[in-house]
Short mmCIF file of C-alpha atoms and ligand atoms in Angstrom, two decimals:
data_model
loop_
_atom_site.label_atom_id
_atom_site.label_comp_id
_atom_site.label_asym_id
_atom_site.label_seq_id
_atom_site.Cartn_x
_atom_site.Cartn_y
_atom_site.Cartn_z
CA MET A 541 181.55 98.82 257.77
CA LYS A 542 177.85 98.00 257.93
CA THR A 543 175.91 98.57 254.72
CA LEU A 544 172.49 100.10 255.40
CA SER A 545 171.11 99.78 251.87
CA THR A 546 172.25 98.92 248.35
CA GLU A 547 170.91 99.87 244.94
CA THR A 548 172.11 100.03 241.35
CA ARG A 549 172.15 103.49 239.77
CA ILE A 550 172.90 104.79 236.30
CA VAL A 551 174.08 108.27 235.37
CA GLN A 552 174.63 109.80 231.95
CA THR A 553 178.02 111.42 231.49
CA ASP A 554 180.25 112.79 228.72
CA GLN A 555 181.93 109.40 228.82
CA GLY A 556 178.70 107.48 228.33
CA ASP A 557 176.45 105.86 230.90
CA ILE A 558 178.03 104.83 234.16
CA VAL A 559 176.35 102.07 236.14
CA PHE A 560 177.31 101.86 239.79
CA THR A 561 176.36 100.09 242.97
CA PHE A 562 175.28 102.66 245.51
CA GLU A 563 175.49 101.86 249.20
CA ARG A 564 174.39 103.79 252.25
CA LYS A 565 176.90 103.44 255.06
CA LYS A 566 177.70 105.05 258.37
CA ILE A 567 180.54 107.11 256.97
CA LYS A 568 181.35 110.80 256.75
CA ASN A 569 182.00 111.38 253.05
CA ILE A 570 181.19 110.00 249.63
CA ASN A 571 183.52 107.13 248.70
CA LEU A 572 184.26 105.87 245.22
CA ARG A 573 185.80 102.48 244.56
CA ILE A 574 186.48 100.68 241.30
CA ARG A 575 187.04 96.95 241.34
CA HIS A 576 189.29 95.06 238.97
CA ASN A 577 186.39 93.65 237.04
CA GLY A 578 185.40 97.26 236.25
CA ASN A 579 182.49 97.45 238.69
CA VAL A 580 182.01 100.86 240.27
CA TYR A 581 180.97 101.21 243.91
CA VAL A 582 179.89 104.44 245.57
CA SER A 583 179.00 104.77 249.22
CA ALA A 584 177.64 107.77 251.08
CA PRO A 585 176.10 108.67 254.43
CA LYS A 586 172.34 109.13 254.76
CA SER A 587 172.72 112.90 254.87
CA VAL A 588 173.88 113.10 251.25
CA PRO A 589 170.95 113.20 248.77
CA LYS A 590 171.05 110.87 245.76
CA ASN A 591 171.26 113.70 243.24
CA VAL A 592 174.43 114.90 244.96
CA VAL A 593 175.82 111.36 244.72
CA ASP A 594 174.94 111.25 241.01
CA SER A 595 176.60 114.63 240.39
CA PHE A 596 179.67 113.37 242.22
CA VAL A 597 179.89 110.34 239.92
CA ILE A 598 179.38 112.55 236.86
CA SER A 599 182.16 114.88 238.01
CA ARG A 600 184.52 111.91 238.29
CA CYS A 601 183.54 110.32 234.96
CA ASP A 602 186.96 110.83 233.30
CA TYR A 603 188.70 109.24 236.23
CA ILE A 604 186.25 106.32 236.31
CA LYS A 605 186.54 105.61 232.59
CA ASN A 606 190.34 105.75 232.73
CA ALA A 607 190.47 103.41 235.69
CA VAL A 608 188.07 100.91 234.12
CA GLU A 609 190.04 100.97 230.87
CA SER A 610 193.40 100.55 232.55
CA PHE A 611 192.08 97.52 234.42
CA ALA A 612 190.83 96.05 231.15
CA VAL A 613 194.11 96.73 229.37
CA ASN A 614 196.02 95.29 232.27
CA ASP A 615 193.98 92.11 232.23
CA ILE A 616 194.64 91.57 228.55
CA GLN A 617 198.31 92.56 228.57
CA LYS A 618 199.54 89.91 230.93
CA PRO A 619 201.28 87.40 228.73
CA GLU A 620 203.89 85.19 230.37
CA MET A 621 207.32 86.76 230.40
CA GLN A 622 209.70 85.25 227.86
CA TYR A 623 212.96 86.64 229.31
CA VAL A 624 214.22 87.85 225.99
CA SER A 625 215.99 91.04 224.93
CA GLY A 626 213.62 93.95 224.43
CA GLU A 627 211.07 92.85 227.01
CA ASN A 628 210.05 95.37 229.67
CA VAL A 629 210.37 95.09 233.44
CA THR A 630 208.80 97.76 235.62
CA PHE A 631 211.19 98.77 238.36
CA LEU A 632 210.79 101.72 240.75
CA GLY A 633 208.27 103.36 238.45
CA LYS A 634 210.42 103.02 235.33
CA ASN A 635 210.19 100.65 232.41
CA LEU A 636 213.53 98.91 232.09
CA ARG A 637 214.39 96.85 229.09
CA ILE A 638 215.82 93.35 229.33
CA LYS A 639 219.09 92.60 227.59
CA ILE A 640 220.27 89.01 227.57
CA VAL A 641 224.05 88.74 227.68
CA LYS A 642 225.82 85.43 227.00
CA ASP A 643 228.40 85.19 229.75
CA SER A 644 230.23 82.45 231.65
CA ASN A 645 229.53 84.45 234.80
CA GLU A 646 225.82 84.45 235.66
CA TYR A 647 224.40 87.56 237.32
CA VAL A 648 221.97 90.45 236.82
CA ASN A 649 222.74 94.15 236.86
CA TYR A 650 221.10 97.33 235.59
CA ASP A 651 222.02 100.80 234.44
CA GLY A 652 218.74 102.70 234.70
CA ILE A 653 217.70 101.83 231.15
CA TYR A 654 218.54 98.15 230.74
CA ILE A 655 218.41 95.15 233.01
CA PHE A 656 221.24 92.87 231.89
CA ILE A 657 220.73 89.18 232.50
CA HIS A 658 224.13 87.53 232.17
CA VAL A 659 223.60 83.86 231.50
CA LYS A 660 225.66 80.96 230.15
CA ARG A 661 222.91 79.71 227.87
CA PRO A 662 220.68 82.54 226.56
CA ASP A 663 218.00 80.02 225.52
CA TYR A 664 217.65 78.55 229.02
CA TYR A 665 214.27 79.95 230.08
CA ASN A 666 214.16 78.70 233.69
CA ARG A 667 217.67 79.89 234.43
CA LYS A 668 216.91 83.41 233.18
CA LYS A 669 213.65 83.46 235.12
CA ASN A 670 215.40 82.43 238.34
CA LEU A 671 218.23 84.89 237.85
CA LEU A 672 215.82 87.78 237.35
CA ASN A 673 213.47 86.76 240.18
CA ASN A 674 216.35 86.35 242.61
CA TRP A 675 217.68 89.74 241.63
CA LEU A 676 214.26 91.36 242.08
CA ASN A 677 213.94 89.70 245.50
CA ASP A 678 217.33 91.07 246.50
CA GLN A 679 216.28 94.53 245.34
CA CYS A 680 213.05 94.28 247.38
CA ASN A 681 215.05 93.40 250.47
CA ILE A 682 217.62 96.15 249.95
CA ILE A 683 215.25 98.95 248.94
CA PHE A 684 212.38 98.13 251.31
CA ASP A 685 214.77 97.70 254.24
CA LYS A 686 216.46 101.03 253.47
CA THR A 687 213.07 102.75 253.29
CA MET A 688 211.97 101.11 256.54
CA ARG A 689 215.15 102.25 258.30
CA GLU A 690 214.60 105.84 257.19
CA VAL A 691 210.92 105.85 258.16
CA HIS A 692 211.60 104.07 261.45
CA GLN A 693 213.67 107.06 262.63
CA LYS A 694 210.47 109.07 262.86
CA PHE A 695 208.79 106.43 265.02
CA VAL A 696 211.57 105.92 267.57
CA SER A 697 210.07 108.59 269.83
CA TYR A 698 206.81 106.58 269.84
CA GLY A 699 208.67 103.62 271.31
CA VAL A 700 208.48 101.58 268.09
CA ASN A 701 211.25 98.99 267.72
CA TYR A 702 212.64 98.21 264.29
CA PRO A 703 210.40 95.47 262.88
CA GLN A 704 211.25 92.43 260.82
CA LEU A 705 210.61 92.78 257.07
CA LYS A 706 208.81 89.97 255.29
CA LEU A 707 208.20 89.82 251.54
CA ARG A 708 205.16 88.26 249.95
CA ASN A 709 203.30 88.18 246.68
CA MET A 710 199.88 89.59 247.46
CA THR A 711 196.99 90.24 245.11
CA SER A 712 194.83 92.56 247.17
CA ARG A 713 197.09 94.65 249.39
CA TRP A 714 200.39 96.51 249.44
CA GLY A 715 201.40 95.66 252.92
CA SER A 716 200.30 94.44 256.31
CA CYS A 717 201.73 94.37 259.78
CA LEU A 718 201.64 92.61 263.13
CA PRO A 719 202.61 95.34 265.61
CA TYR A 720 202.64 92.99 268.61
CA LYS A 721 205.01 90.62 266.80
CA GLY A 722 207.07 93.42 265.28
CA VAL A 723 206.58 92.38 261.65
CA ILE A 724 205.90 94.40 258.51
CA THR A 725 205.00 92.40 255.39
CA LEU A 726 205.34 94.15 252.04
CA ASN A 727 204.02 93.09 248.66
CA LYS A 728 206.91 92.24 246.33
CA ARG A 729 205.15 94.04 243.52
CA LEU A 730 205.79 97.33 245.33
CA ILE A 731 209.24 97.20 243.69
CA GLU A 732 207.45 98.22 240.48
CA ALA A 733 206.29 101.47 242.08
CA PRO A 734 208.09 104.82 242.37
CA LYS A 735 210.05 105.25 245.61
CA ASN A 736 207.61 107.72 247.19
CA CYS A 737 204.86 105.08 246.82
CA ILE A 738 206.98 102.50 248.65
CA GLU A 739 207.58 105.10 251.33
CA TYR A 740 203.86 105.76 251.64
CA VAL A 741 203.09 102.08 252.26
CA VAL A 742 205.88 101.85 254.84
CA TYR A 743 204.60 104.97 256.66
CA HIS A 744 201.10 103.51 256.65
CA GLU A 745 202.29 100.27 258.25
CA PHE A 746 204.45 102.06 260.83
CA CYS A 747 201.49 104.24 261.83
CA HIS A 748 199.71 100.99 262.77
CA PHE A 749 202.38 100.38 265.40
CA VAL A 750 200.96 103.46 267.13
CA HIS A 751 197.29 103.13 266.11
CA PRO A 752 196.27 99.57 265.14
CA ASN A 753 193.02 100.54 263.37
CA HIS A 754 192.20 103.03 260.63
CA SER A 755 190.90 105.48 263.21
CA LYS A 756 190.87 109.26 263.05
CA HIS A 757 194.05 109.23 265.15
CA PHE A 758 195.68 106.89 262.66
CA TYR A 759 195.02 109.23 259.74
CA SER A 760 196.05 112.35 261.64
CA LEU A 761 199.35 110.69 262.53
CA LEU A 762 199.87 109.64 258.91
CA GLN A 763 199.06 113.18 257.80
CA VAL A 764 201.66 114.64 260.16
CA MET A 765 204.29 112.06 259.21
CA LEU A 766 203.71 112.22 255.45
CA PRO A 767 201.64 115.26 254.43
CA ASP A 768 201.44 114.23 250.75
CA TRP A 769 200.44 110.60 251.41
CA LYS A 770 197.25 110.95 249.37
CA GLU A 771 199.16 111.88 246.20
CA SER A 772 201.53 108.94 246.69
CA LYS A 773 198.60 106.58 247.27
CA GLN A 774 196.92 107.75 244.07
CA LEU A 775 200.14 107.42 242.10
CA LEU A 776 200.64 103.91 243.48
CA GLU A 777 197.15 102.81 242.50
CA LYS A 778 197.70 104.24 239.05
CA SER A 779 201.17 102.78 238.48
CA VAL A 780 200.80 99.25 239.76
CA ILE A 781 197.53 97.39 239.26
CA LEU A 782 197.23 94.44 241.63
ZN1 LIG B 1413 196.19 99.95 257.33
#
């Protein structure tokens, strides 16, 4: 999207001053975006006066402050996992607790509260790490594939063939697709999100098999397929910070 002009603006709010980069673009509505470093970006079409833009930012000040803080907290709270009992793993929107079990049989299972890592030597860091990562990969494959099969049903009448699922670690997106190759790639970290968020990303990618770009048609199809997609998107952005 072409940027027509850029300026830095400051507004006073109940949450203190908010500094934001304001851009004029050829778009229809006011857009608000917060980057990971805490920078706030607002874009608006020419037809929207600056005082309206400022009021918009002021009206969203709670949301902006929360988002900026959660990014900051997230950046600090990222110590290396130790793979010890009591540590948390986020799985399908829930915080599960690790329990290390000394066992001659090595495997991972979970009961909705605990993730049990059965391992011969409980002090063997790499082994525990591999066991858990392999298990999480398996879960991604099982759960994402199941979701894709369910969602695909709704796209059969559009002539969409069942695509191949690829998993990747991505730092800036939840998923991507190559409609002409029949591939959907999903971010492994989606496994941390509630199921409806995973569904939302899968619907989004499938809609690209019908409309490759983020056109009006794309969004109207998504709206028909998943009327509450906006809520799921918001929840996803709140629950898993990339
Ligand atoms: Zn897209």
